mmCIF file with all atom_site columns, C-alpha atoms in Angstrom:
data_model
loop_
_atom_site.group_PDB
_atom_site.id
_atom_site.type_symbol
_atom_site.label_atom_id
_atom_site.label_alt_id
_atom_site.label_comp_id
_atom_site.label_asym_id
_atom_site.label_entity_id
_atom_site.label_seq_id
_atom_site.pdbx_PDB_ins_code
_atom_site.Cartn_x
_atom_site.Cartn_y
_atom_site.Cartn_z
_atom_site.occupancy
_atom_site.B_iso_or_equiv
_atom_site.pdbx_formal_charge
_atom_site.auth_seq_id
_atom_site.auth_comp_id
_atom_site.auth_asym_id
_atom_site.auth_atom_id
_atom_site.pdbx_PDB_model_num
ATOM 1   C CA . MET A 1 1   ? 0.000   0.000  0.000   1.00 0.00 ? 28  MET A CA 1
ATOM 2   C CA . ALA A 1 2   ? 1.294   3.443  -0.932  1.00 0.00 ? 29  ALA A CA 1
ATOM 3   C CA . GLN A 1 3   ? 2.398   5.740  1.881   1.00 0.00 ? 30  GLN A CA 1
ATOM 4   C CA . ARG A 1 4   ? -0.376  8.252  2.583   1.00 0.00 ? 31  ARG A CA 1
ATOM 5   C CA . GLU A 1 5   ? 0.151   11.547 4.410   1.00 0.00 ? 32  GLU A CA 1
ATOM 6   C CA . LEU A 1 6   ? -2.537  13.766 5.911   1.00 0.00 ? 33  LEU A CA 1
ATOM 7   C CA . VAL A 1 7   ? -2.341  17.338 4.641   1.00 0.00 ? 34  VAL A CA 1
ATOM 8   C CA . CYS A 1 8   ? -4.058  19.801 6.942   1.00 0.00 ? 35  CYS A CA 1
ATOM 9   C CA . PRO A 1 9   ? -3.592  23.553 7.271   1.00 0.00 ? 36  PRO A CA 1
ATOM 10  C CA . GLU A 1 10  ? -3.544  24.493 10.953  1.00 0.00 ? 37  GLU A CA 1
ATOM 11  C CA . GLU A 1 11  ? -6.816  26.416 10.692  1.00 0.00 ? 38  GLU A CA 1
ATOM 12  C CA . MET A 1 12  ? -8.594  23.287 9.396   1.00 0.00 ? 39  MET A CA 1
ATOM 13  C CA . ALA A 1 13  ? -7.387  20.912 12.145  1.00 0.00 ? 40  ALA A CA 1
ATOM 14  C CA . HIS A 1 14  ? -10.734 21.092 13.940  1.00 0.00 ? 41  HIS A CA 1
ATOM 15  C CA . LEU A 1 15  ? -12.413 19.675 10.816  1.00 0.00 ? 42  LEU A CA 1
ATOM 16  C CA . VAL A 1 16  ? -10.265 16.543 10.973  1.00 0.00 ? 43  VAL A CA 1
ATOM 17  C CA . GLU A 1 17  ? -11.501 15.882 14.503  1.00 0.00 ? 44  GLU A CA 1
ATOM 18  C CA . ARG A 1 18  ? -15.100 16.942 13.978  1.00 0.00 ? 45  ARG A CA 1
ATOM 19  C CA . PHE A 1 19  ? -15.784 15.172 10.683  1.00 0.00 ? 46  PHE A CA 1
ATOM 20  C CA . ASN A 1 20  ? -13.013 12.520 10.451  1.00 0.00 ? 47  ASN A CA 1
ATOM 21  C CA . TYR A 1 21  ? -12.075 14.389 7.282   1.00 0.00 ? 48  TYR A CA 1
ATOM 22  C CA . ALA A 1 22  ? -8.771  15.050 5.537   1.00 0.00 ? 49  ALA A CA 1
ATOM 23  C CA . PRO A 1 23  ? -8.497  18.405 3.766   1.00 0.00 ? 50  PRO A CA 1
ATOM 24  C CA . ALA A 1 24  ? -6.064  16.537 1.509   1.00 0.00 ? 51  ALA A CA 1
ATOM 25  C CA . VAL A 1 25  ? -4.086  13.331 1.288   1.00 0.00 ? 52  VAL A CA 1
ATOM 26  C CA . LYS A 1 26  ? -0.626  13.276 -0.249  1.00 0.00 ? 53  LYS A CA 1
ATOM 27  C CA . VAL A 1 27  ? 0.648   10.114 -1.954  1.00 0.00 ? 54  VAL A CA 1
ATOM 28  C CA . GLY A 1 28  ? 4.131   10.540 -3.368  1.00 0.00 ? 55  GLY A CA 1
ATOM 29  C CA . GLN A 1 29  ? 4.081   13.844 -5.228  1.00 0.00 ? 56  GLN A CA 1
ATOM 30  C CA . MET A 1 30  ? 0.322   13.754 -5.811  1.00 0.00 ? 57  MET A CA 1
ATOM 31  C CA . VAL A 1 31  ? -2.059  15.750 -3.619  1.00 0.00 ? 58  VAL A CA 1
ATOM 32  C CA . TYR A 1 32  ? -5.730  14.761 -3.531  1.00 0.00 ? 59  TYR A CA 1
ATOM 33  C CA . ALA A 1 33  ? -7.590  17.696 -2.011  1.00 0.00 ? 60  ALA A CA 1
ATOM 34  C CA . ALA A 1 34  ? -11.125 17.364 -0.695  1.00 0.00 ? 61  ALA A CA 1
ATOM 35  C CA . GLY A 1 35  ? -13.712 19.817 -1.915  1.00 0.00 ? 62  GLY A CA 1
ATOM 36  C CA . GLN A 1 36  ? -13.347 23.304 -0.471  1.00 0.00 ? 63  GLN A CA 1
ATOM 37  C CA . VAL A 1 37  ? -16.286 25.647 -0.059  1.00 0.00 ? 64  VAL A CA 1
ATOM 38  C CA . GLY A 1 38  ? -16.946 29.346 0.484   1.00 0.00 ? 65  GLY A CA 1
ATOM 39  C CA . ARG A 1 39  ? -16.578 29.500 4.260   1.00 0.00 ? 66  ARG A CA 1
ATOM 40  C CA . ASP A 1 40  ? -14.312 31.027 6.836   1.00 0.00 ? 67  ASP A CA 1
ATOM 41  C CA . SER A 1 41  ? -12.217 29.112 9.384   1.00 0.00 ? 68  SER A CA 1
ATOM 42  C CA . GLU A 1 42  ? -15.164 29.029 11.809  1.00 0.00 ? 69  GLU A CA 1
ATOM 43  C CA . MET A 1 43  ? -17.394 27.313 9.221   1.00 0.00 ? 70  MET A CA 1
ATOM 44  C CA . ASN A 1 44  ? -19.412 30.475 8.557   1.00 0.00 ? 71  ASN A CA 1
ATOM 45  C CA . VAL A 1 45  ? -20.678 30.513 4.977   1.00 0.00 ? 72  VAL A CA 1
ATOM 46  C CA . ILE A 1 46  ? -19.563 33.577 3.027   1.00 0.00 ? 73  ILE A CA 1
ATOM 47  C CA . ASP A 1 47  ? -22.844 35.062 1.853   1.00 0.00 ? 74  ASP A CA 1
ATOM 48  C CA . SER A 1 48  ? -21.963 38.669 0.981   1.00 0.00 ? 75  SER A CA 1
ATOM 49  C CA . SER A 1 49  ? -21.897 37.944 -2.780  1.00 0.00 ? 76  SER A CA 1
ATOM 50  C CA . LEU A 1 50  ? -21.410 35.059 -5.185  1.00 0.00 ? 77  LEU A CA 1
ATOM 51  C CA . GLU A 1 51  ? -17.978 36.444 -6.111  1.00 0.00 ? 78  GLU A CA 1
ATOM 52  C CA . ASP A 1 52  ? -16.910 36.593 -2.436  1.00 0.00 ? 79  ASP A CA 1
ATOM 53  C CA . HIS A 1 53  ? -18.220 33.061 -1.874  1.00 0.00 ? 80  HIS A CA 1
ATOM 54  C CA . ILE A 1 54  ? -16.278 31.637 -4.827  1.00 0.00 ? 81  ILE A CA 1
ATOM 55  C CA . THR A 1 55  ? -13.185 33.639 -3.874  1.00 0.00 ? 82  THR A CA 1
ATOM 56  C CA . ALA A 1 56  ? -13.288 32.166 -0.353  1.00 0.00 ? 83  ALA A CA 1
ATOM 57  C CA . ALA A 1 57  ? -13.558 28.652 -1.805  1.00 0.00 ? 84  ALA A CA 1
ATOM 58  C CA . TRP A 1 58  ? -10.480 29.255 -3.976  1.00 0.00 ? 85  TRP A CA 1
ATOM 59  C CA . GLU A 1 59  ? -8.611  30.744 -1.012  1.00 0.00 ? 86  GLU A CA 1
ATOM 60  C CA . ASN A 1 60  ? -9.373  27.581 0.972   1.00 0.00 ? 87  ASN A CA 1
ATOM 61  C CA . VAL A 1 61  ? -8.059  25.477 -1.918  1.00 0.00 ? 88  VAL A CA 1
ATOM 62  C CA . GLY A 1 62  ? -4.876  27.570 -1.804  1.00 0.00 ? 89  GLY A CA 1
ATOM 63  C CA . LYS A 1 63  ? -4.428  26.986 1.931   1.00 0.00 ? 90  LYS A CA 1
ATOM 64  C CA . VAL A 1 64  ? -4.660  23.222 1.435   1.00 0.00 ? 91  VAL A CA 1
ATOM 65  C CA . LEU A 1 65  ? -2.256  23.292 -1.503  1.00 0.00 ? 92  LEU A CA 1
ATOM 66  C CA . ALA A 1 66  ? 0.254   25.410 0.424   1.00 0.00 ? 93  ALA A CA 1
ATOM 67  C CA . ALA A 1 67  ? 0.150   22.953 3.331   1.00 0.00 ? 94  ALA A CA 1
ATOM 68  C CA . ALA A 1 68  ? 1.086   20.232 0.818   1.00 0.00 ? 95  ALA A CA 1
ATOM 69  C CA . GLY A 1 69  ? 3.979   22.210 -0.649  1.00 0.00 ? 96  GLY A CA 1
ATOM 70  C CA . CYS A 1 70  ? 2.396   23.316 -3.902  1.00 0.00 ? 97  CYS A CA 1
ATOM 71  C CA . GLY A 1 71  ? 0.231   26.033 -5.401  1.00 0.00 ? 98  GLY A CA 1
ATOM 72  C CA . TYR A 1 72  ? -2.535  26.756 -7.874  1.00 0.00 ? 99  TYR A CA 1
ATOM 73  C CA . GLU A 1 73  ? -0.131  26.338 -10.790 1.00 0.00 ? 100 GLU A CA 1
ATOM 74  C CA . ASP A 1 74  ? 0.391   22.706 -9.723  1.00 0.00 ? 101 ASP A CA 1
ATOM 75  C CA . ILE A 1 75  ? -3.263  21.713 -10.138 1.00 0.00 ? 102 ILE A CA 1
ATOM 76  C CA . VAL A 1 76  ? -3.626  19.003 -12.777 1.00 0.00 ? 103 VAL A CA 1
ATOM 77  C CA . GLU A 1 77  ? -7.333  18.273 -12.370 1.00 0.00 ? 104 GLU A CA 1
ATOM 78  C CA . MET A 1 78  ? -10.299 19.984 -10.792 1.00 0.00 ? 105 MET A CA 1
ATOM 79  C CA . THR A 1 79  ? -13.907 19.070 -10.271 1.00 0.00 ? 106 THR A CA 1
ATOM 80  C CA . THR A 1 80  ? -16.325 21.803 -9.290  1.00 0.00 ? 107 THR A CA 1
ATOM 81  C CA . PHE A 1 81  ? -19.832 21.394 -7.941  1.00 0.00 ? 108 PHE A CA 1
ATOM 82  C CA . HIS A 1 82  ? -22.328 24.208 -8.407  1.00 0.00 ? 109 HIS A CA 1
ATOM 83  C CA . VAL A 1 83  ? -25.775 24.899 -7.023  1.00 0.00 ? 110 VAL A CA 1
ATOM 84  C CA . ASP A 1 84  ? -27.224 26.557 -10.169 1.00 0.00 ? 111 ASP A CA 1
ATOM 85  C CA . LEU A 1 85  ? -24.298 25.967 -12.523 1.00 0.00 ? 112 LEU A CA 1
ATOM 86  C CA . GLN A 1 86  ? -25.570 28.061 -15.430 1.00 0.00 ? 113 GLN A CA 1
ATOM 87  C CA . GLU A 1 87  ? -26.175 31.097 -13.223 1.00 0.00 ? 114 GLU A CA 1
ATOM 88  C CA . GLN A 1 88  ? -22.779 30.790 -11.506 1.00 0.00 ? 115 GLN A CA 1
ATOM 89  C CA . LEU A 1 89  ? -20.594 29.984 -14.479 1.00 0.00 ? 116 LEU A CA 1
ATOM 90  C CA . PRO A 1 90  ? -19.690 33.526 -15.654 1.00 0.00 ? 117 PRO A CA 1
ATOM 91  C CA . THR A 1 91  ? -18.742 34.624 -12.126 1.00 0.00 ? 118 THR A CA 1
ATOM 92  C CA . PHE A 1 92  ? -16.956 31.357 -11.400 1.00 0.00 ? 119 PHE A CA 1
ATOM 93  C CA . LEU A 1 93  ? -14.866 31.663 -14.563 1.00 0.00 ? 120 LEU A CA 1
ATOM 94  C CA . ALA A 1 94  ? -13.883 35.250 -13.757 1.00 0.00 ? 121 ALA A CA 1
ATOM 95  C CA . VAL A 1 95  ? -12.806 34.336 -10.220 1.00 0.00 ? 122 VAL A CA 1
ATOM 96  C CA . LYS A 1 96  ? -11.087 31.092 -11.297 1.00 0.00 ? 123 LYS A CA 1
ATOM 97  C CA . ASP A 1 97  ? -8.938  33.027 -13.750 1.00 0.00 ? 124 ASP A CA 1
ATOM 98  C CA . LYS A 1 98  ? -7.585  35.136 -10.873 1.00 0.00 ? 125 LYS A CA 1
ATOM 99  C CA . PHE A 1 99  ? -6.282  31.992 -9.147  1.00 0.00 ? 126 PHE A CA 1
ATOM 100 C CA . ILE A 1 100 ? -5.420  29.563 -11.955 1.00 0.00 ? 127 ILE A CA 1
ATOM 101 C CA . PRO A 1 101 ? -2.649  31.027 -14.105 1.00 0.00 ? 128 PRO A CA 1
ATOM 102 C CA . ARG A 1 102 ? -2.833  30.664 -17.880 1.00 0.00 ? 129 ARG A CA 1
ATOM 103 C CA . GLN A 1 103 ? -0.711  27.689 -18.881 1.00 0.00 ? 130 GLN A CA 1
ATOM 104 C CA . ASP A 1 104 ? 0.134   25.792 -22.044 1.00 0.00 ? 131 ASP A CA 1
ATOM 105 C CA . VAL A 1 105 ? -1.572  22.807 -20.414 1.00 0.00 ? 132 VAL A CA 1
ATOM 106 C CA . PRO A 1 106 ? -4.413  23.980 -18.155 1.00 0.00 ? 133 PRO A CA 1
ATOM 107 C CA . PRO A 1 107 ? -5.923  21.655 -15.553 1.00 0.00 ? 134 PRO A CA 1
ATOM 108 C CA . ALA A 1 108 ? -8.489  19.133 -16.690 1.00 0.00 ? 135 ALA A CA 1
ATOM 109 C CA . TRP A 1 109 ? -11.841 20.408 -15.404 1.00 0.00 ? 136 TRP A CA 1
ATOM 110 C CA . THR A 1 110 ? -15.260 18.925 -14.857 1.00 0.00 ? 137 THR A CA 1
ATOM 111 C CA . ALA A 1 111 ? -18.082 21.225 -13.691 1.00 0.00 ? 138 ALA A CA 1
ATOM 112 C CA . ILE A 1 112 ? -21.161 19.561 -12.219 1.00 0.00 ? 139 ILE A CA 1
ATOM 113 C CA . GLY A 1 113 ? -24.536 21.126 -11.435 1.00 0.00 ? 140 GLY A CA 1
ATOM 114 C CA . ILE A 1 114 ? -26.065 19.901 -8.176  1.00 0.00 ? 141 ILE A CA 1
ATOM 115 C CA . THR A 1 115 ? -29.066 20.633 -5.953  1.00 0.00 ? 142 THR A CA 1
ATOM 116 C CA . GLU A 1 116 ? -27.302 21.212 -2.626  1.00 0.00 ? 143 GLU A CA 1
ATOM 117 C CA . LEU A 1 117 ? -24.039 21.019 -0.696  1.00 0.00 ? 144 LEU A CA 1
ATOM 118 C CA . THR A 1 118 ? -23.251 19.982 2.883   1.00 0.00 ? 145 THR A CA 1
ATOM 119 C CA . PHE A 1 119 ? -24.411 23.107 4.715   1.00 0.00 ? 146 PHE A CA 1
ATOM 120 C CA . PRO A 1 120 ? -27.196 25.584 3.883   1.00 0.00 ? 147 PRO A CA 1
ATOM 121 C CA . GLY A 1 121 ? -25.977 28.549 1.871   1.00 0.00 ? 148 GLY A CA 1
ATOM 122 C CA . GLN A 1 122 ? -22.990 26.811 0.302   1.00 0.00 ? 149 GLN A CA 1
ATOM 123 C CA . LEU A 1 123 ? -23.035 27.439 -3.444  1.00 0.00 ? 150 LEU A CA 1
ATOM 124 C CA . VAL A 1 124 ? -19.848 25.946 -4.875  1.00 0.00 ? 151 VAL A CA 1
ATOM 125 C CA . GLU A 1 125 ? -17.330 23.269 -3.939  1.00 0.00 ? 152 GLU A CA 1
ATOM 126 C CA . ILE A 1 126 ? -13.892 22.932 -5.550  1.00 0.00 ? 153 ILE A CA 1
ATOM 127 C CA . LYS A 1 127 ? -12.012 19.625 -5.468  1.00 0.00 ? 154 LYS A CA 1
ATOM 128 C CA . VAL A 1 128 ? -8.516  19.419 -6.974  1.00 0.00 ? 155 VAL A CA 1
ATOM 129 C CA . ILE A 1 129 ? -5.662  17.057 -7.642  1.00 0.00 ? 156 ILE A CA 1
ATOM 130 C CA . ALA A 1 130 ? -2.204  18.629 -7.748  1.00 0.00 ? 157 ALA A CA 1
ATOM 131 C CA . CYS A 1 131 ? 1.351   17.474 -8.246  1.00 0.00 ? 158 CYS A CA 1
ATOM 132 C CA . VAL A 1 132 ? 4.019   18.804 -5.888  1.00 0.00 ? 159 VAL A CA 1
ATOM 133 C CA . PRO A 1 133 ? 6.843   20.193 -8.024  1.00 0.00 ? 160 PRO A CA 1
ATOM 134 C CA . ASP A 1 134 ? 10.249  18.539 -7.944  1.00 0.00 ? 161 ASP A CA 1
ATOM 135 C CA . ALA A 1 135 ? 12.643  20.128 -5.457  1.00 0.00 ? 162 ALA A CA 1
ATOM 136 C CA . ALA A 1 136 ? 15.271  22.247 -7.177  1.00 0.00 ? 163 ALA A CA 1
#
């Protein structure tokens, strides 16, 4: 069995205990990050605007990636879940482009429309797979 390593930013440690949940699992150089949503560290849903909600979800993805030793540019695949996909898509794309740099080979992406997420008020969830870059 491959060696698995829990990846958990300090501010998400309470989630590991509360939900028996790993923000990410690292296997070799691959990082499998659980879906991140638009919430703060106290689990309060960001509800000021759709843009703020999506931005918070991407920021949470970034915290998990950083804890694993990589960044947005290391994402190789992403799956996004949207309550009202068609309504969200223009805003999601605009926010995503602020976090995911333009690359010759962008991440593979699947966007899925859904009816609800874990907690009321959550609108989008972003799940990624990343590859930790080779050490220089």
